[in-house]
mmCIF file of C-alpha atoms in Angstrom:
data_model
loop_
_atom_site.group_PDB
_atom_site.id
_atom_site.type_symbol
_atom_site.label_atom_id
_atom_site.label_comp_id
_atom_site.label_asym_id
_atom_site.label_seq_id
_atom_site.Cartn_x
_atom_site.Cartn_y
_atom_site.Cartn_z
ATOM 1 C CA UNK S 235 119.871 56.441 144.026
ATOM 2 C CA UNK S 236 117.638 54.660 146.156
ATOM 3 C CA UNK S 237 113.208 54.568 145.506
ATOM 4 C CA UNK S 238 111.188 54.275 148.080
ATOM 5 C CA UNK S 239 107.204 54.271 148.279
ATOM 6 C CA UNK S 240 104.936 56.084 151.200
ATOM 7 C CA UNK S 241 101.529 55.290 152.137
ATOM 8 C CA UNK S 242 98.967 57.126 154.080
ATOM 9 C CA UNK S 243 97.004 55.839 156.591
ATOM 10 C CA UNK S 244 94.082 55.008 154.617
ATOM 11 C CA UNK S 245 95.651 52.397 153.007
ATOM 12 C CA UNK S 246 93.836 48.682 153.785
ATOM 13 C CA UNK S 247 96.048 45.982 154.531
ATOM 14 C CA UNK S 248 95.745 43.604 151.922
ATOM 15 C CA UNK S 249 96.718 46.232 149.613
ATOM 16 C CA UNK S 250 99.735 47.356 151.073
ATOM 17 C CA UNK S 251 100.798 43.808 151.059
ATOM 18 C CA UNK S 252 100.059 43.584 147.774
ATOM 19 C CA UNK S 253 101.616 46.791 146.434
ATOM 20 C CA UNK S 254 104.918 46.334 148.875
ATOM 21 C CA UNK S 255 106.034 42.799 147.444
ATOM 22 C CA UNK S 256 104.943 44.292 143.788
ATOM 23 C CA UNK S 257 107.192 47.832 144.765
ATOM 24 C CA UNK S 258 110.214 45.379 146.115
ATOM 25 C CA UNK S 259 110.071 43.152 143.035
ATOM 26 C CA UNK S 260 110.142 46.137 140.924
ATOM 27 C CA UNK S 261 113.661 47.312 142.453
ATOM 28 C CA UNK S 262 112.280 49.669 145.457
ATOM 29 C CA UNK S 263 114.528 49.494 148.705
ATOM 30 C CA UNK S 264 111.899 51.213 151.267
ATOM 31 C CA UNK S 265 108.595 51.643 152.086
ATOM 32 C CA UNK S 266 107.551 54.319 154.558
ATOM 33 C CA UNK S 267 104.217 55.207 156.235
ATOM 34 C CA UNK S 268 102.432 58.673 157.426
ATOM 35 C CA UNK S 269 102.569 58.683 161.261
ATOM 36 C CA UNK S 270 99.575 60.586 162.332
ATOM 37 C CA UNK S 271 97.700 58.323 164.764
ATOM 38 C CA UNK S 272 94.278 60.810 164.689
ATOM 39 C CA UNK S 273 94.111 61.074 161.080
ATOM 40 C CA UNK S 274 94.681 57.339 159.947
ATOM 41 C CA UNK S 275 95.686 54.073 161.032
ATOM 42 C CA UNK S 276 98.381 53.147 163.392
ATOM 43 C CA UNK S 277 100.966 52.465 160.557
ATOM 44 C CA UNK S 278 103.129 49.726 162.737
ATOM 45 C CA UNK S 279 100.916 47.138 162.560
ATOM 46 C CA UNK S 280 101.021 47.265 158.858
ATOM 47 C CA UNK S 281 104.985 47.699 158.487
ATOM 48 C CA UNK S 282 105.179 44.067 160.647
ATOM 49 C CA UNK S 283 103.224 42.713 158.299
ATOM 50 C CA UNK S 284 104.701 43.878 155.234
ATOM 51 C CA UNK S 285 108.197 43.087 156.634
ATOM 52 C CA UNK S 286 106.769 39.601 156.858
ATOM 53 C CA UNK S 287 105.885 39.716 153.124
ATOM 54 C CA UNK S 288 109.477 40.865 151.304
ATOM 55 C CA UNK S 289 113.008 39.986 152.309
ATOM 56 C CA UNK S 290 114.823 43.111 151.383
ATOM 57 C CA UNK S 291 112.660 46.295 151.745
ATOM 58 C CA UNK S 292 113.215 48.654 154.514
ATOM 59 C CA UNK S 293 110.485 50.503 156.451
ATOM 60 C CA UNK S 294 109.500 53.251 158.702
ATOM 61 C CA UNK S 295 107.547 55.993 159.998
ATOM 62 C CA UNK S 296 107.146 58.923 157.954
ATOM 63 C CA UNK S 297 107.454 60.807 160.245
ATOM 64 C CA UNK S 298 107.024 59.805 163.877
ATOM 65 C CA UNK S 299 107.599 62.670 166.634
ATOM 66 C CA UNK S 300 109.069 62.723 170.127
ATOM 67 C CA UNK S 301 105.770 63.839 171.860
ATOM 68 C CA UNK S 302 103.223 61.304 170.600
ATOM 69 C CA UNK S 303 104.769 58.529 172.807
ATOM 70 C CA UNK S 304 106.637 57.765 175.893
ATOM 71 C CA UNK S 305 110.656 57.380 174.199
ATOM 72 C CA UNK S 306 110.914 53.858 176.005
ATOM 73 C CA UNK S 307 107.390 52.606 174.170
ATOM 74 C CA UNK S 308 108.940 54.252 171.103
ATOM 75 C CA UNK S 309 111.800 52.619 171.576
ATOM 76 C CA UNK S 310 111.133 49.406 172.174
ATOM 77 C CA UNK S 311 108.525 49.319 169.457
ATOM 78 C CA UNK S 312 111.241 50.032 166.534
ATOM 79 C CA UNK S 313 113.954 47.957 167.972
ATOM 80 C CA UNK S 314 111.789 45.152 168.003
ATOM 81 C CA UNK S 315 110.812 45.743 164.358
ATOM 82 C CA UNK S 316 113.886 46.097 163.660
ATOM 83 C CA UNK S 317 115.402 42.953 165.434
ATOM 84 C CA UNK S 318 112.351 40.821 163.892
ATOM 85 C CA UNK S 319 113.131 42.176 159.909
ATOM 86 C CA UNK S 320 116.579 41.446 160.311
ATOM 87 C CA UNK S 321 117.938 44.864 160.135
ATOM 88 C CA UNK S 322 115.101 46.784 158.370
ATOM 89 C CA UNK S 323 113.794 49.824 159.951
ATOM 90 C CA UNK S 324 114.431 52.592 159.570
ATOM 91 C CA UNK S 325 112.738 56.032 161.938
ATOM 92 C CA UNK S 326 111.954 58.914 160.527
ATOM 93 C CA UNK S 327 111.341 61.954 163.194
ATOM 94 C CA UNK S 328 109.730 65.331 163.093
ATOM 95 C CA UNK S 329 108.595 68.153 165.373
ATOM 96 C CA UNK S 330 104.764 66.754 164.827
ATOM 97 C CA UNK S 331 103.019 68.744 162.512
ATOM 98 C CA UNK S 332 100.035 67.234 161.921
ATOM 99 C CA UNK S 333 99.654 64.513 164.968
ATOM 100 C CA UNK S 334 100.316 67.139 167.668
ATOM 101 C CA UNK S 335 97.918 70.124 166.008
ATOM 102 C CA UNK S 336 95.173 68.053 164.843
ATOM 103 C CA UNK S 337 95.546 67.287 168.885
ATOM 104 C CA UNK S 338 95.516 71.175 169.477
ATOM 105 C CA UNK S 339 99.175 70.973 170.737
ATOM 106 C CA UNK S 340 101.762 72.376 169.585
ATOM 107 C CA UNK S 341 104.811 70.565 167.871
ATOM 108 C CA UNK S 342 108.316 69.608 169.806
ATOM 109 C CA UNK S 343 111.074 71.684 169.696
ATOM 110 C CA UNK S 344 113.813 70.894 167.792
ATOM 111 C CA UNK S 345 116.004 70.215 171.025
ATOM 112 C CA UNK S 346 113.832 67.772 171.995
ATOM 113 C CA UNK S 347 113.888 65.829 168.382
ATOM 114 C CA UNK S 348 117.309 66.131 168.628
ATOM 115 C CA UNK S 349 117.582 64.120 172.040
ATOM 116 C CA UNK S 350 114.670 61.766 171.492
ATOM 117 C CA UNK S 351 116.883 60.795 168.533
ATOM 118 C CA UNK S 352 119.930 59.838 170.549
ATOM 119 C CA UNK S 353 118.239 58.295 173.364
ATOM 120 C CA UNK S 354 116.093 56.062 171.190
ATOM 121 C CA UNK S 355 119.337 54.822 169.213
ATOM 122 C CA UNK S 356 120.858 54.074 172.295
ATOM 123 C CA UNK S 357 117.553 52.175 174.024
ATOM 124 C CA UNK S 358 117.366 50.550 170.644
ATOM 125 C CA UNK S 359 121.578 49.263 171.037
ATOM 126 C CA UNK S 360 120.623 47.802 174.724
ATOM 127 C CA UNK S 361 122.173 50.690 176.814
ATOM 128 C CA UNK S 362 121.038 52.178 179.894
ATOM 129 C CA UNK S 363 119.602 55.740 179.272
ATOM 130 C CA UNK S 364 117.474 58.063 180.710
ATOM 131 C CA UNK S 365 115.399 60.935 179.473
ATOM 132 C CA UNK S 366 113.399 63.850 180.471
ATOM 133 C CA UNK S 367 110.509 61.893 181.369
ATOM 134 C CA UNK S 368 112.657 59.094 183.085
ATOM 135 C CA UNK S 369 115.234 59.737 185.130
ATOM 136 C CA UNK S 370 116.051 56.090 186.354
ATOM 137 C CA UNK S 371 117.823 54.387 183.793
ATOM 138 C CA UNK S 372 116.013 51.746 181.645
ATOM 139 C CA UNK S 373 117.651 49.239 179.139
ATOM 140 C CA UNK S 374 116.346 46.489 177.105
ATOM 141 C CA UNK S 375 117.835 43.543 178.137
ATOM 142 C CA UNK S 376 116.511 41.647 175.050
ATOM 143 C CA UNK S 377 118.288 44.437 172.559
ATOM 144 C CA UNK S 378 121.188 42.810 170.191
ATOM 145 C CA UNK S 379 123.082 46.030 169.416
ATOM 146 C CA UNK S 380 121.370 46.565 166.001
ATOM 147 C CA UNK S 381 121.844 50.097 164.825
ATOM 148 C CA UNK S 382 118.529 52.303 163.857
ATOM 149 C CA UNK S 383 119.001 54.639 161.366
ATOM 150 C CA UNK S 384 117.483 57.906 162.024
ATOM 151 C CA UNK S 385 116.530 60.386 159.248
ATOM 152 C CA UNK S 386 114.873 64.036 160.561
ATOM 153 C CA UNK S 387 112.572 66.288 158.029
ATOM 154 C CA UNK S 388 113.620 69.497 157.744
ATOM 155 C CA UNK S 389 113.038 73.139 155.650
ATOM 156 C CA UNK S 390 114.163 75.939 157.757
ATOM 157 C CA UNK S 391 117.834 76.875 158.669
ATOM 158 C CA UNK S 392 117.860 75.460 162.258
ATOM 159 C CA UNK S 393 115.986 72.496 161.209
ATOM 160 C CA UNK S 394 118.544 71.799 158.825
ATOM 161 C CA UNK S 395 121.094 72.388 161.294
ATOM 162 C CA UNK S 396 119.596 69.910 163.414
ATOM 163 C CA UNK S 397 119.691 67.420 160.581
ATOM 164 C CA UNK S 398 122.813 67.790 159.680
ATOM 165 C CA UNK S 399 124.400 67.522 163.594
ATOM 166 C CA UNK S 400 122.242 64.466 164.710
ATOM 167 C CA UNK S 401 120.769 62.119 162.069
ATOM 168 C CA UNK S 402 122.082 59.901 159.850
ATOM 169 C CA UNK S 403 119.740 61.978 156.493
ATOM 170 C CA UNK S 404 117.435 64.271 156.202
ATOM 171 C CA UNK S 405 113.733 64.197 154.692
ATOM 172 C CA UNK S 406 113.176 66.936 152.260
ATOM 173 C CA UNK S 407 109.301 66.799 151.204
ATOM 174 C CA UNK S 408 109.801 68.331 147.696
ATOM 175 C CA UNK S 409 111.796 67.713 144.736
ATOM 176 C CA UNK S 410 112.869 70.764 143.384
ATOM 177 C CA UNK S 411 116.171 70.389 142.669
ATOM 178 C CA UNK S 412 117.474 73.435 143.238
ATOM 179 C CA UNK S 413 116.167 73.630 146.870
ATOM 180 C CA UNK S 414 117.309 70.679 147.826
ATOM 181 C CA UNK S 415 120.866 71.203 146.528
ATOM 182 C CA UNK S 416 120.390 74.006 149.185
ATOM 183 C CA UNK S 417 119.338 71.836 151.950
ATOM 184 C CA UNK S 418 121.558 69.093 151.813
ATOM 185 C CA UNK S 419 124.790 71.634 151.742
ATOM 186 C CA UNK S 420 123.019 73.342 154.772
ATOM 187 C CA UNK S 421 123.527 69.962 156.371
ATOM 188 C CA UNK S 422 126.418 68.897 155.391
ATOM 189 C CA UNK S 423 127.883 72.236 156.518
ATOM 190 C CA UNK S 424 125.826 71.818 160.424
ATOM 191 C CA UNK S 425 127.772 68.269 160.443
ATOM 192 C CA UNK S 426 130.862 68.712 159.143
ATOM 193 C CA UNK S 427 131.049 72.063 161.637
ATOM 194 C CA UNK S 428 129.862 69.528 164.471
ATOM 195 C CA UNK S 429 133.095 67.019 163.593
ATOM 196 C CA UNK S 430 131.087 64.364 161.983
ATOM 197 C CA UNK S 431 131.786 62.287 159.207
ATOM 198 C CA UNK S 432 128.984 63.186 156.623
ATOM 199 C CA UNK S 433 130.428 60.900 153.296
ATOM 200 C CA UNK S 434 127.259 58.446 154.718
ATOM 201 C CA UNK S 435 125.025 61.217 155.188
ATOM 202 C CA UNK S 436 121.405 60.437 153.013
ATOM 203 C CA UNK S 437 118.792 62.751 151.922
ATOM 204 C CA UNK S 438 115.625 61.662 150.928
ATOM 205 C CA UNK S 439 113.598 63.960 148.354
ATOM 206 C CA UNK S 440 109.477 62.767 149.101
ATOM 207 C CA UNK S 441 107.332 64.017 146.738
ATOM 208 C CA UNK S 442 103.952 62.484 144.229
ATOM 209 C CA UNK S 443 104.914 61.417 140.747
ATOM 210 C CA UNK S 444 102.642 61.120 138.330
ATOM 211 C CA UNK S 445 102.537 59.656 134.295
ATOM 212 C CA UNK S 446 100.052 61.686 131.919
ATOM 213 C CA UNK S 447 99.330 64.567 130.370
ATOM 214 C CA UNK S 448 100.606 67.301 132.119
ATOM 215 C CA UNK S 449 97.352 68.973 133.489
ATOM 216 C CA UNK S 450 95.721 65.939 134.959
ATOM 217 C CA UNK S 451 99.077 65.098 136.587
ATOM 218 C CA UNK S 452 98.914 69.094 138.070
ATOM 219 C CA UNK S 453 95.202 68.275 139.255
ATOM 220 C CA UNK S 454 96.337 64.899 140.740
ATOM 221 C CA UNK S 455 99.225 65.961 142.724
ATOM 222 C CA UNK S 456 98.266 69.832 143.528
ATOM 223 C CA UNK S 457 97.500 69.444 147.249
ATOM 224 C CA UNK S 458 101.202 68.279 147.962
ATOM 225 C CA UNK S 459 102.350 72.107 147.897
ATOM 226 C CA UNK S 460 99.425 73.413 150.122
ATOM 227 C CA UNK S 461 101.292 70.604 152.613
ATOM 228 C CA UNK S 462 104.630 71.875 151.962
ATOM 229 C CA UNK S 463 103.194 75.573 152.259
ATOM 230 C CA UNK S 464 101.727 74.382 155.803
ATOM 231 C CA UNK S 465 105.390 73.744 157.037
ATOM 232 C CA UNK S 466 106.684 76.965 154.869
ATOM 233 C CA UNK S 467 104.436 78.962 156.631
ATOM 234 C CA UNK S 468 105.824 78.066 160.157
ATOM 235 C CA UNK S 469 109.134 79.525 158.294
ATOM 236 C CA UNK S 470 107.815 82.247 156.827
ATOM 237 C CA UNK S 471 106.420 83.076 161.058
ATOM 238 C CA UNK S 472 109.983 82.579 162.350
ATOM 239 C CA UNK S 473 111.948 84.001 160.119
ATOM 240 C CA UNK S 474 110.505 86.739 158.048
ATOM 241 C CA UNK S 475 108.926 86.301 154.458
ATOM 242 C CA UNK S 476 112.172 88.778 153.027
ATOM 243 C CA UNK S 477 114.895 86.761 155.471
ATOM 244 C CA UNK S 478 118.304 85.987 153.565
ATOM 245 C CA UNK S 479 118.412 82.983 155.711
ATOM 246 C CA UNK S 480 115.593 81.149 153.486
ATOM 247 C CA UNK S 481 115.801 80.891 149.700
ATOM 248 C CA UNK S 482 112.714 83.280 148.311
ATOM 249 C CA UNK S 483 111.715 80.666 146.048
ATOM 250 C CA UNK S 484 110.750 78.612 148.574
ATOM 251 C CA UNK S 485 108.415 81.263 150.415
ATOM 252 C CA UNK S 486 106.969 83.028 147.454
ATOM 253 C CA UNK S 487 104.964 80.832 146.671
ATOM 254 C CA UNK S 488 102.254 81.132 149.839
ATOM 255 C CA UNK S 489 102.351 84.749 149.717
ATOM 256 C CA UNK S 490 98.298 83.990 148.858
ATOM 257 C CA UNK S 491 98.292 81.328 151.255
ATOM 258 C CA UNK S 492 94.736 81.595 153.568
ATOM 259 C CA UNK S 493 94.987 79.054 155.861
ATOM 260 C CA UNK S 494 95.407 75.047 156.035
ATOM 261 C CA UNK S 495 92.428 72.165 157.018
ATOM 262 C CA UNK S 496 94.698 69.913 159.536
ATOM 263 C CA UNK S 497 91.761 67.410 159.290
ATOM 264 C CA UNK S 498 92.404 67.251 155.501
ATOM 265 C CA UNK S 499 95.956 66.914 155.691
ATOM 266 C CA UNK S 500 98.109 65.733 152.249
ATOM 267 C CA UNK S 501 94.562 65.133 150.996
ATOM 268 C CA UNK S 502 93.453 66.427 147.588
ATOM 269 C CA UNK S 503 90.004 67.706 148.951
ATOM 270 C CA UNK S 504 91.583 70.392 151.324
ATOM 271 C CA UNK S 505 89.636 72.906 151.164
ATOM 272 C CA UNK S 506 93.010 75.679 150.506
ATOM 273 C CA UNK S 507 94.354 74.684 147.578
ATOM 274 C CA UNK S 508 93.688 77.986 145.749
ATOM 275 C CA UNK S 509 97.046 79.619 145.619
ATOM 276 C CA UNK S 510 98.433 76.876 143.996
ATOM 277 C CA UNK S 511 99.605 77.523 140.751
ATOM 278 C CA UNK S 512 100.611 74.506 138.178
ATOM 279 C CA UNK S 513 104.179 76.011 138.127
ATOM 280 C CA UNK S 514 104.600 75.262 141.486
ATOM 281 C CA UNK S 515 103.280 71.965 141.131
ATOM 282 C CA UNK S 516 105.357 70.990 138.375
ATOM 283 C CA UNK S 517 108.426 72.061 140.310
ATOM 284 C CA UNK S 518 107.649 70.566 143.671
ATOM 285 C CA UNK S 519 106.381 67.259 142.086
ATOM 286 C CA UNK S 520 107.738 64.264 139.806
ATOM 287 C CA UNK S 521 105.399 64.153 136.479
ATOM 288 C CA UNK S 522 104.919 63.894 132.649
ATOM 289 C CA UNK S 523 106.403 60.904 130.975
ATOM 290 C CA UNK S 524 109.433 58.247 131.591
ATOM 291 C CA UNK S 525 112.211 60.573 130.268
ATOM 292 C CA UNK S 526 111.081 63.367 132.038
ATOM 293 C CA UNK S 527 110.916 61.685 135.085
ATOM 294 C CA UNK S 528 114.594 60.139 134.629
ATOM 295 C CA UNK S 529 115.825 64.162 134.048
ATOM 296 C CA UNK S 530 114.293 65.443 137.409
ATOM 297 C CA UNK S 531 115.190 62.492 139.455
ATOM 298 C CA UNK S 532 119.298 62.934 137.710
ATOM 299 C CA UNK S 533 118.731 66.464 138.687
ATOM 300 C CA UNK S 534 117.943 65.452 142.097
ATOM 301 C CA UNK S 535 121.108 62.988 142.360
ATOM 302 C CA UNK S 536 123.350 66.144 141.404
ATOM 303 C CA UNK S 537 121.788 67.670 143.629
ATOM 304 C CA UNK S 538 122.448 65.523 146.809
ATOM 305 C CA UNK S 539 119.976 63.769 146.767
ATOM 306 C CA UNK S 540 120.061 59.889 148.169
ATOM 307 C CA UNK S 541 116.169 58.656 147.602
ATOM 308 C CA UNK S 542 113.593 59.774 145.934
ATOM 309 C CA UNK S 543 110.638 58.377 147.729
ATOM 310 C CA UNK S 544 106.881 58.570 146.099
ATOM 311 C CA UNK S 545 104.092 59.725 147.618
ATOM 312 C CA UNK S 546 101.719 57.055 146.085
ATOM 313 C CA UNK S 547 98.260 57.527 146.356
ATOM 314 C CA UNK S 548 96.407 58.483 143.613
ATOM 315 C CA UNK S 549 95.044 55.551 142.389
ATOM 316 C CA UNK S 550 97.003 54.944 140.032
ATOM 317 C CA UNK S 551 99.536 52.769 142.491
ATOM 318 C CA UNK S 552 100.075 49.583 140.120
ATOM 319 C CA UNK S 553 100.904 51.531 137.117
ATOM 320 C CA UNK S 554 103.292 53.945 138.621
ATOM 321 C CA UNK S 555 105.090 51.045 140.462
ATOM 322 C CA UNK S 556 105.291 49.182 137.250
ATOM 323 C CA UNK S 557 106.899 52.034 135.536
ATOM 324 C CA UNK S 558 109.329 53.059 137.476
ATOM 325 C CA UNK S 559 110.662 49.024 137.832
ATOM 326 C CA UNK S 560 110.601 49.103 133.997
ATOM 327 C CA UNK S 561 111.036 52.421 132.628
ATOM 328 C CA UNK S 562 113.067 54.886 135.311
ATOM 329 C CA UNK S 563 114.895 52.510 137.909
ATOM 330 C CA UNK S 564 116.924 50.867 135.613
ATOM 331 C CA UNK S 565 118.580 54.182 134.530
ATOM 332 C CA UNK S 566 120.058 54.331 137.817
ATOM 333 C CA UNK S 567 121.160 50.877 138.115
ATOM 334 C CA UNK S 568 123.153 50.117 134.860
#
């Protein structure tokens, strides 16, 4: 199992310095950043400077989109990240939830993150490609042949499907175990249909943790669901809230749902947070003490899962960092 760590936007620089060589000492392998150039910070500038603080971690986007930037910019911006860390960067890609609506657009289709993730890996390798918005070839003639792993997040059937046929894991923002036993198979079925070799393939479980008592870690960590129930609800739309395609525990839940602030988005002052119920945060999340954070993160692993990455921004960075290098990693390194 790896641990990762994700940052939002709001984070200043000298503390995600700080926190990334304490998270990398403490036995995390990645460090990923929201992608959502309206509501924060461009997050690149900050992952070249953290790569130039540790030797080992691995960053990335989480998650970038095909319609935010022209594929050879995108392009060219990881591969040089990734040529400068020596290997370390890592892309993860969505349809654009939050970048392209806060924009009043509408996200990308999932045919289009599907080719924007081929054609970058191959810009990224130094070949000649073109794509829909290029049709003369461009190459990099400064490219070394590094590989970029590509991860795409996923919930519904097709998105899954699309996972499973094109990437090298999948981003699952939740960590209930049960669901995500269902999503991985659902790509590891799309890719082992498609031919591909899936022994490799990673999934990534993102999703707050929190040490406490149990109802100030509900209170801390309740507006993660309302974000999960924003990209439920887009489910829910396409395939029906009764459809056998989608397991009803993962629509239930927004049955209540009203609506979703884009400008607050994964922030704990949304303003629709009210059909949240502690059950569902206790599921979707990673709380209560050491042991019980060891049991859900096993449960993950048996589950398929490759990484459990935190969400960390509650202000309590330092002391869940701390704990996890002390208390939960070293269950899953001995």
């Amino acid at each position: 199992m790896d641990f990762g760590i994700c940052f939002k936007g709001f984070v200043e620089h000298d503390r995600a310095r700080y926190l990334v060589r304490m998270a990398e000492t403490a036995g995390f392998s990645h460090c990923w950043f929201y992608d959502s150039h309206i509501l924060w910070r461009e997050c690149y500038p900050a992952i070249a400077m953290c790569m130039e603080h540790t030797t080992r971690m691995h960053f990335g986007p989480l998650v970038t989109n095909p319609d935010v930037r022209d594929w050879s910019v995108a392009a060219s911006l990881f591969a040089s990240l990734n040529k400068q860390s020596g290997g370390r960067m890592e892309v993860a890609v969505g349809r654009g939830d939050s970048s392209r609506r806060v924009m009043g657009n509408k996200p990308a289709s999932l045919e289009r993150v599907a080719e924007f993730v081929h054609k970058v890996k191959a810009m990224a390798r130094g070949e000649s490609v073109t794509y829909p918005e290029c049709p003369s070839p461009v190459q990099f003639p400064w490219a070394i042949g590094q590989e970029l792993p590509m991860w795409i997040g996923a919930y519904g059937p097709q998105a899954l499907k699309c996972a499973g046929e094109n990437a090298q894991g999948v981003v699952l923002q939740i960590a209930e175990p049960s669901l995500c036993q269902w999503f991985v198979q659902q790509c590891r079925s799309a890719g082992k249909a498609a031919g591909r070799d899936m022994s490799g393939f990673g999934a990534m479980a993102a999703a707050p943790a929190y040490f406490g008592p149990m109802d100030e870690a509900v209170e801390a960590t309740k507006w993660f669901p309302a974000m999960v129930g924003n990209h439920v609800a887009d489910i829910v739309e396409k395939y029906g809230k009764d459809s056998s395609q989608v397991p009803k525990s993962l629509t239930s839940y927004i049955e209540q749902r009203k609506g979703y602030d884009y400008s607050k988005h994964g922030q704990s002052d949304n303003p629709f947070l009210d059909f949240i119920t502690p059950e569902i945060v206790k599921s979707f999340c990673v709380l209560g003490q050491p042991a019980e954070h060891i049991q859900k993160i096993l449960a993950l692993q048996q589950a398929g899962v490759t990484q459990f990455n935190i969400y960390l921004d509650n202000g309590d960075e330092e002391n869940i960092i701390a704990r996890y290098g002390r208390e939960v990693i070293p269950a899953f390194r001995r």
